[in-house]
PDB file of C-alpha atoms in Angstrom:
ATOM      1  CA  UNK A 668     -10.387  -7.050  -4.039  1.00 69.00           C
ATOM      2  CA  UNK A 669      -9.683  -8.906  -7.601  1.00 72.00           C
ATOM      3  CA  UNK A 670      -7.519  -6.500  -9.299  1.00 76.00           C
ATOM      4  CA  UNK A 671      -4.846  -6.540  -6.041  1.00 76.00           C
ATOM      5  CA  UNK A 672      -5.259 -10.445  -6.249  1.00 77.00           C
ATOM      6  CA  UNK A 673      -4.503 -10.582  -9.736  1.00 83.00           C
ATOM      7  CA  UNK A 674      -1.554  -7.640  -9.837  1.00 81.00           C
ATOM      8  CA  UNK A 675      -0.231  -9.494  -6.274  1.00 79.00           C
ATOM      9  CA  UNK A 676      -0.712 -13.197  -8.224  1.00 82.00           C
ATOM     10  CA  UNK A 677       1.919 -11.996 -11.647  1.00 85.00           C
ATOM     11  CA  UNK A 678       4.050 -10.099  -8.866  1.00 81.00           C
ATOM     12  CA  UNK A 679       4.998 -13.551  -6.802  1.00 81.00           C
ATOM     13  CA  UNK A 680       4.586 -15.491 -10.191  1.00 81.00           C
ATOM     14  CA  UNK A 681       7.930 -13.113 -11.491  1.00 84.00           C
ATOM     15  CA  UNK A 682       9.256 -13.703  -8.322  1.00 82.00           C
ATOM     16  CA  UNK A 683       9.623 -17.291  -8.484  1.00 80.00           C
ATOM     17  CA  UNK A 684      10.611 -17.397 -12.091  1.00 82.00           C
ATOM     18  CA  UNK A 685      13.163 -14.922 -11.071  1.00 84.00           C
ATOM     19  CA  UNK A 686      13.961 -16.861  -7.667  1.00 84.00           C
ATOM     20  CA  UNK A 687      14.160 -13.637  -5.607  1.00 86.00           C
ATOM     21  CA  UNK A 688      11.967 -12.311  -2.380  1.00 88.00           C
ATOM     22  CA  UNK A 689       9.245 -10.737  -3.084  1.00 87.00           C
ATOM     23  CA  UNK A 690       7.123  -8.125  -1.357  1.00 88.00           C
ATOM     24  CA  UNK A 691       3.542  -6.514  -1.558  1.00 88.00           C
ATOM     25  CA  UNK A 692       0.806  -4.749  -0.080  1.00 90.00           C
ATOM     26  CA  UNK A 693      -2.984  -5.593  -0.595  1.00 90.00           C
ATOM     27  CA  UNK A 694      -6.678  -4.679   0.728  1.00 91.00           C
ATOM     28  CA  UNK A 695      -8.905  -7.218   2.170  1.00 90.00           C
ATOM     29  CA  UNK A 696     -12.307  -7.158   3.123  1.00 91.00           C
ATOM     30  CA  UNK A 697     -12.678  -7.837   7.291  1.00 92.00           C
ATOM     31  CA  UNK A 698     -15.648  -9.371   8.278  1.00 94.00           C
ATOM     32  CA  UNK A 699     -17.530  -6.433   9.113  1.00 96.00           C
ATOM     33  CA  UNK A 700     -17.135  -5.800   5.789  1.00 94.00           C
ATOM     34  CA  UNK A 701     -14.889  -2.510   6.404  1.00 94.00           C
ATOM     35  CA  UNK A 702     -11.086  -3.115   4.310  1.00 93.00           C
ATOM     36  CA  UNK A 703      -8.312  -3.876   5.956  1.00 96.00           C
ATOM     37  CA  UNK A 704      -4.157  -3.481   4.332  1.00 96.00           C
ATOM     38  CA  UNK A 705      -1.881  -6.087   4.838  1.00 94.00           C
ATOM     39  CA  UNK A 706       2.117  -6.360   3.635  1.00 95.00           C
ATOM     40  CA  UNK A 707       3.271  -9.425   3.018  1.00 92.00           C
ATOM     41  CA  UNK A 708       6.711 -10.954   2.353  1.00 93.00           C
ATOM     42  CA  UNK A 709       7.891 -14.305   0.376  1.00 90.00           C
ATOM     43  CA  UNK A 710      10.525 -15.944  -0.618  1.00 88.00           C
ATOM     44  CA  UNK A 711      10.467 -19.707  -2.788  1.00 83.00           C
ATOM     45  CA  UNK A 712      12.390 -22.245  -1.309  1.00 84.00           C
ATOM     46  CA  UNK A 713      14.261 -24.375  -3.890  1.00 81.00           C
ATOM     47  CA  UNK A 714      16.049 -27.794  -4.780  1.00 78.00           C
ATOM     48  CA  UNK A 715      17.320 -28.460  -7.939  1.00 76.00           C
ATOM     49  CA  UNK A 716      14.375 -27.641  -9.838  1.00 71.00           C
ATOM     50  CA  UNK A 717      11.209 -25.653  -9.427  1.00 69.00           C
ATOM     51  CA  UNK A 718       9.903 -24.144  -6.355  1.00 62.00           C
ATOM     52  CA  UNK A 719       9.724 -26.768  -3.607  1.00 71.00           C
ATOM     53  CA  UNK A 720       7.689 -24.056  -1.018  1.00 83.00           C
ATOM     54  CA  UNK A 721       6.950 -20.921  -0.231  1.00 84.00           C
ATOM     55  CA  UNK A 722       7.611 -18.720   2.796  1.00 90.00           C
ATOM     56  CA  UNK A 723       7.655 -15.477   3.814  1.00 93.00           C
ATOM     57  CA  UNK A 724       5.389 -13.200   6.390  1.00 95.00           C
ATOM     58  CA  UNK A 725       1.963 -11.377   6.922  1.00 95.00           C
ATOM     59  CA  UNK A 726       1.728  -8.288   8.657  1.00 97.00           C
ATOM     60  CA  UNK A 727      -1.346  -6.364   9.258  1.00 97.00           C
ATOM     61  CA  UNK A 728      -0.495  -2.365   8.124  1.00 98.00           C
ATOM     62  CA  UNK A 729      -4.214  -1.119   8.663  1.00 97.00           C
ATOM     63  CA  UNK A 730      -3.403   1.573  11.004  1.00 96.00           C
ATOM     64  CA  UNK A 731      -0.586   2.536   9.300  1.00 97.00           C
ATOM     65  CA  UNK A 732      -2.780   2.877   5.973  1.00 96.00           C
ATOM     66  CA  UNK A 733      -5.614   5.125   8.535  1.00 96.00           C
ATOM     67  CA  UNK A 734      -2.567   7.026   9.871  1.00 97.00           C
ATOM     68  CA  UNK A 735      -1.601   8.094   6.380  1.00 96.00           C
ATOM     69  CA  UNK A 736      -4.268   8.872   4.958  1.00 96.00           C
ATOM     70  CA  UNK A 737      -5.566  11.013   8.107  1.00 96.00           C
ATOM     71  CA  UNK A 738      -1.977  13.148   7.419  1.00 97.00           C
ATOM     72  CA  UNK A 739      -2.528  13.618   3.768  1.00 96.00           C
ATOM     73  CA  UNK A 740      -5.712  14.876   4.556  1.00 95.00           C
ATOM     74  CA  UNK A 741      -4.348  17.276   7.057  1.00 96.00           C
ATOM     75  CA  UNK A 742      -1.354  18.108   5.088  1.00 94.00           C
ATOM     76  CA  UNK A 743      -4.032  19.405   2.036  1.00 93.00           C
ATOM     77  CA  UNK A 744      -5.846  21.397   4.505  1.00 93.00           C
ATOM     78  CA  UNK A 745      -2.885  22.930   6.143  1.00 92.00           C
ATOM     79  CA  UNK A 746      -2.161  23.993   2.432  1.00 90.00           C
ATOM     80  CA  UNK A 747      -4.986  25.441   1.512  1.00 88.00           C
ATOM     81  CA  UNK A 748      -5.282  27.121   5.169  1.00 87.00           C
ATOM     82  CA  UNK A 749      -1.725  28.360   4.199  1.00 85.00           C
ATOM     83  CA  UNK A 750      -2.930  29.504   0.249  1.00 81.00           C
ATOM     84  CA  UNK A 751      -5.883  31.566   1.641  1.00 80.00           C
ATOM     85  CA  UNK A 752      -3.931  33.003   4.551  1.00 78.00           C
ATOM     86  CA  UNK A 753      -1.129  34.185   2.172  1.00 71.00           C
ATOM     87  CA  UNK A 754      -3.363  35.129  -0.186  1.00 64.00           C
ATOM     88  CA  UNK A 755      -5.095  37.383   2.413  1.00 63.00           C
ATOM     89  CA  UNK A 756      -1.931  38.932   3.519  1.00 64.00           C
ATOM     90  CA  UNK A 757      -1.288  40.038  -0.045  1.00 62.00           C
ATOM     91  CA  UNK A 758      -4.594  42.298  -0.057  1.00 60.00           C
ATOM     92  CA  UNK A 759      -6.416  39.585  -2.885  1.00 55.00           C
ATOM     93  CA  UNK A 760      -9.580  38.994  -0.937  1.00 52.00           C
ATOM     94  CA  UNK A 761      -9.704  42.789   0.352  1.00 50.00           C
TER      95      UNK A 761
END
């Protein structure tokens, strides 16, 4: 996924310039070739001069990402339902 690489890459590049934590969230392919989300935290560790290392945490958010998008889907049709069924009520489709 090159363009989250690239945004994520200038994200932890201002980070370090700025010397503060940083956070993101990116896609990546699994091996069976379905995507996966992951969030990921960092944080440089320095002396007196540049960036010395890098830490900071991985965290796979896949289901979350599933569990989201399965309610925003529901949430739209639960709208519409709710459009049509007003609608109906009001004598439109009659």
């Amino acid at each position: 996924m090159a363009e989250d690489h690239e945004r994520d890459q200038e994200l932890i590049r201002r980070a370090v310039e700025n010397r503060e934590k940083g956070t993101y969230e990116q896609r990546f392919l699994r091996p069976d070739n379905s995507v996966g989300y992951y969030h990921s935290t960092f944080q440089g560790r320095y002396d007196a001069g540049p960036s010395v290392s890098m830490v900071g945490t991985v965290l796979d958010i896949t289901e979350r990402k599933l569990a989201e998008a399965a309610l925003r889907a529901q949430n739209e049709e639960l709208q519409r339902f709710n459009r049509a069924s007003w609608g109906a009520s009001c004598g439109w489709w009659s």
